[in-house]
């Protein structure tokens, strides 16, 4: 290594060390570090300029029993919704589900349940069933057995 290279490396290290030391020093007349905001922020009235989406009439009136013949279908969704990134359960791989199959319990845990199913043009689930998201699909599953009653492919992008 040449003497010029050694000098360049030594100057670079000195500049880096000086920058780190300067970053650690408190600024004159100011606090040494940023103060944390209070645990609870100030009240927010919510967004303005549009009407908030409300639940449609009858959204929580679930049929007491499932008419399986009416539900047992694998549909292609009429519309696609963009709601964010999907993260499948740890250790599981992509799978195309269909009605009659058993959905593993990990897929119908709380993080995957679509409690606001009406926002995605999904039918009111019968008692004992929930809509869950699996990647781009919405699946109507029996929450006691895991049996899939209906699938809507391509609901989510």
PDB file of C-alpha atoms in Angstrom, residues 58-135:
ATOM      1  CA  UNK A  58     -78.753  -6.276   8.512  1.00  0.00           C
ATOM      2  CA  UNK A  59     -74.988  -6.717   8.493  1.00  0.00           C
ATOM      3  CA  UNK A  60     -75.082  -8.350  11.928  1.00  0.00           C
ATOM      4  CA  UNK A  61     -78.236 -10.420  11.404  1.00  0.00           C
ATOM      5  CA  UNK A  62     -76.687 -13.760  10.635  1.00  0.00           C
ATOM      6  CA  UNK A  63     -78.817 -16.669   9.446  1.00  0.00           C
ATOM      7  CA  UNK A  64     -79.154 -19.251  12.236  1.00  0.00           C
ATOM      8  CA  UNK A  65     -78.240 -22.134   9.919  1.00  0.00           C
ATOM      9  CA  UNK A  66     -76.193 -22.357   6.747  1.00  0.00           C
ATOM     10  CA  UNK A  67     -77.976 -23.393   3.551  1.00  0.00           C
ATOM     11  CA  UNK A  68     -74.938 -25.268   2.246  1.00  0.00           C
ATOM     12  CA  UNK A  69     -76.375 -25.706  -1.241  1.00  0.00           C
ATOM     13  CA  UNK A  70     -76.669 -21.914  -1.583  1.00  0.00           C
ATOM     14  CA  UNK A  71     -73.094 -21.295  -0.444  1.00  0.00           C
ATOM     15  CA  UNK A  72     -71.055 -24.189  -1.875  1.00  0.00           C
ATOM     16  CA  UNK A  73     -69.378 -22.356  -4.728  1.00  0.00           C
ATOM     17  CA  UNK A  74     -65.964 -21.116  -5.764  1.00  0.00           C
ATOM     18  CA  UNK A  75     -66.606 -17.684  -7.295  1.00  0.00           C
ATOM     19  CA  UNK A  76     -64.401 -15.230  -9.134  1.00  0.00           C
ATOM     20  CA  UNK A  77     -64.862 -11.864  -7.396  1.00  0.00           C
ATOM     21  CA  UNK A  78     -66.703  -9.206  -9.389  1.00  0.00           C
ATOM     22  CA  UNK A  79     -64.412  -6.515  -7.970  1.00  0.00           C
ATOM     23  CA  UNK A  80     -60.897  -6.313  -6.539  1.00  0.00           C
ATOM     24  CA  UNK A  81     -59.971  -4.321  -3.426  1.00  0.00           C
ATOM     25  CA  UNK A  82     -56.570  -2.954  -2.402  1.00  0.00           C
ATOM     26  CA  UNK A  83     -56.256  -3.165   1.386  1.00  0.00           C
ATOM     27  CA  UNK A  84     -52.586  -3.791   2.114  1.00  0.00           C
ATOM     28  CA  UNK A  85     -49.974  -6.467   2.289  1.00  0.00           C
ATOM     29  CA  UNK A  86     -50.956 -10.015   3.256  1.00  0.00           C
ATOM     30  CA  UNK A  87     -48.708 -12.136   5.457  1.00  0.00           C
ATOM     31  CA  UNK A  88     -49.754 -15.794   5.589  1.00  0.00           C
ATOM     32  CA  UNK A  89     -49.261 -17.776   8.796  1.00  0.00           C
ATOM     33  CA  UNK A  90     -45.637 -18.578   9.578  1.00  0.00           C
ATOM     34  CA  UNK A  91     -44.500 -21.829   8.022  1.00  0.00           C
ATOM     35  CA  UNK A  92     -47.328 -22.116   5.479  1.00  0.00           C
ATOM     36  CA  UNK A  93     -47.079 -21.833   1.715  1.00  0.00           C
ATOM     37  CA  UNK A  94     -49.477 -20.572  -0.954  1.00  0.00           C
ATOM     38  CA  UNK A  95     -52.436 -22.863  -1.673  1.00  0.00           C
ATOM     39  CA  UNK A  96     -55.583 -22.471  -3.782  1.00  0.00           C
ATOM     40  CA  UNK A  97     -58.459 -23.453  -1.494  1.00  0.00           C
ATOM     41  CA  UNK A  98     -61.896 -24.649  -2.578  1.00  0.00           C
ATOM     42  CA  UNK A  99     -65.212 -25.338  -0.835  1.00  0.00           C
ATOM     43  CA  UNK A 100     -65.365 -28.637   1.038  1.00  0.00           C
ATOM     44  CA  UNK A 101     -61.686 -28.546   2.004  1.00  0.00           C
ATOM     45  CA  UNK A 102     -60.524 -28.072   5.591  1.00  0.00           C
ATOM     46  CA  UNK A 103     -58.711 -24.803   6.227  1.00  0.00           C
ATOM     47  CA  UNK A 104     -55.941 -25.174   8.850  1.00  0.00           C
ATOM     48  CA  UNK A 105     -56.637 -23.330  12.101  1.00  0.00           C
ATOM     49  CA  UNK A 106     -53.718 -20.946  11.562  1.00  0.00           C
ATOM     50  CA  UNK A 107     -55.571 -19.410   8.583  1.00  0.00           C
ATOM     51  CA  UNK A 108     -58.700 -18.507  10.527  1.00  0.00           C
ATOM     52  CA  UNK A 109     -57.009 -16.976  13.534  1.00  0.00           C
ATOM     53  CA  UNK A 110     -58.000 -13.431  14.542  1.00  0.00           C
ATOM     54  CA  UNK A 111     -55.531 -11.540  12.263  1.00  0.00           C
ATOM     55  CA  UNK A 112     -57.116 -13.071   9.147  1.00  0.00           C
ATOM     56  CA  UNK A 113     -60.833 -12.641   9.967  1.00  0.00           C
ATOM     57  CA  UNK A 114     -62.688 -10.119   7.776  1.00  0.00           C
ATOM     58  CA  UNK A 115     -65.035  -8.650  10.384  1.00  0.00           C
ATOM     59  CA  UNK A 116     -66.035  -5.871   7.946  1.00  0.00           C
ATOM     60  CA  UNK A 117     -66.945  -8.301   5.165  1.00  0.00           C
ATOM     61  CA  UNK A 118     -69.642  -6.003   3.740  1.00  0.00           C
ATOM     62  CA  UNK A 119     -66.925  -3.577   2.602  1.00  0.00           C
ATOM     63  CA  UNK A 120     -65.739  -6.248   0.157  1.00  0.00           C
ATOM     64  CA  UNK A 121     -69.185  -7.227  -1.215  1.00  0.00           C
ATOM     65  CA  UNK A 122     -69.196 -10.513   0.724  1.00  0.00           C
ATOM     66  CA  UNK A 123     -72.420 -12.176   1.906  1.00  0.00           C
ATOM     67  CA  UNK A 124     -73.481 -12.093   5.556  1.00  0.00           C
ATOM     68  CA  UNK A 125     -71.953 -15.260   7.027  1.00  0.00           C
ATOM     69  CA  UNK A 126     -74.261 -17.718   8.786  1.00  0.00           C
ATOM     70  CA  UNK A 127     -73.871 -18.206  12.548  1.00  0.00           C
ATOM     71  CA  UNK A 128     -70.710 -20.201  13.253  1.00  0.00           C
ATOM     72  CA  UNK A 129     -68.942 -19.045  10.071  1.00  0.00           C
ATOM     73  CA  UNK A 130     -66.483 -16.230   9.363  1.00  0.00           C
ATOM     74  CA  UNK A 131     -64.930 -14.709   6.275  1.00  0.00           C
ATOM     75  CA  UNK A 132     -61.128 -14.873   6.326  1.00  0.00           C
ATOM     76  CA  UNK A 133     -58.484 -13.547   3.979  1.00  0.00           C
ATOM     77  CA  UNK A 134     -55.924 -15.815   2.349  1.00  0.00           C
ATOM     78  CA  UNK A 135     -53.674 -13.771   0.064  1.00  0.00           C
TER      79      UNK A 135
END
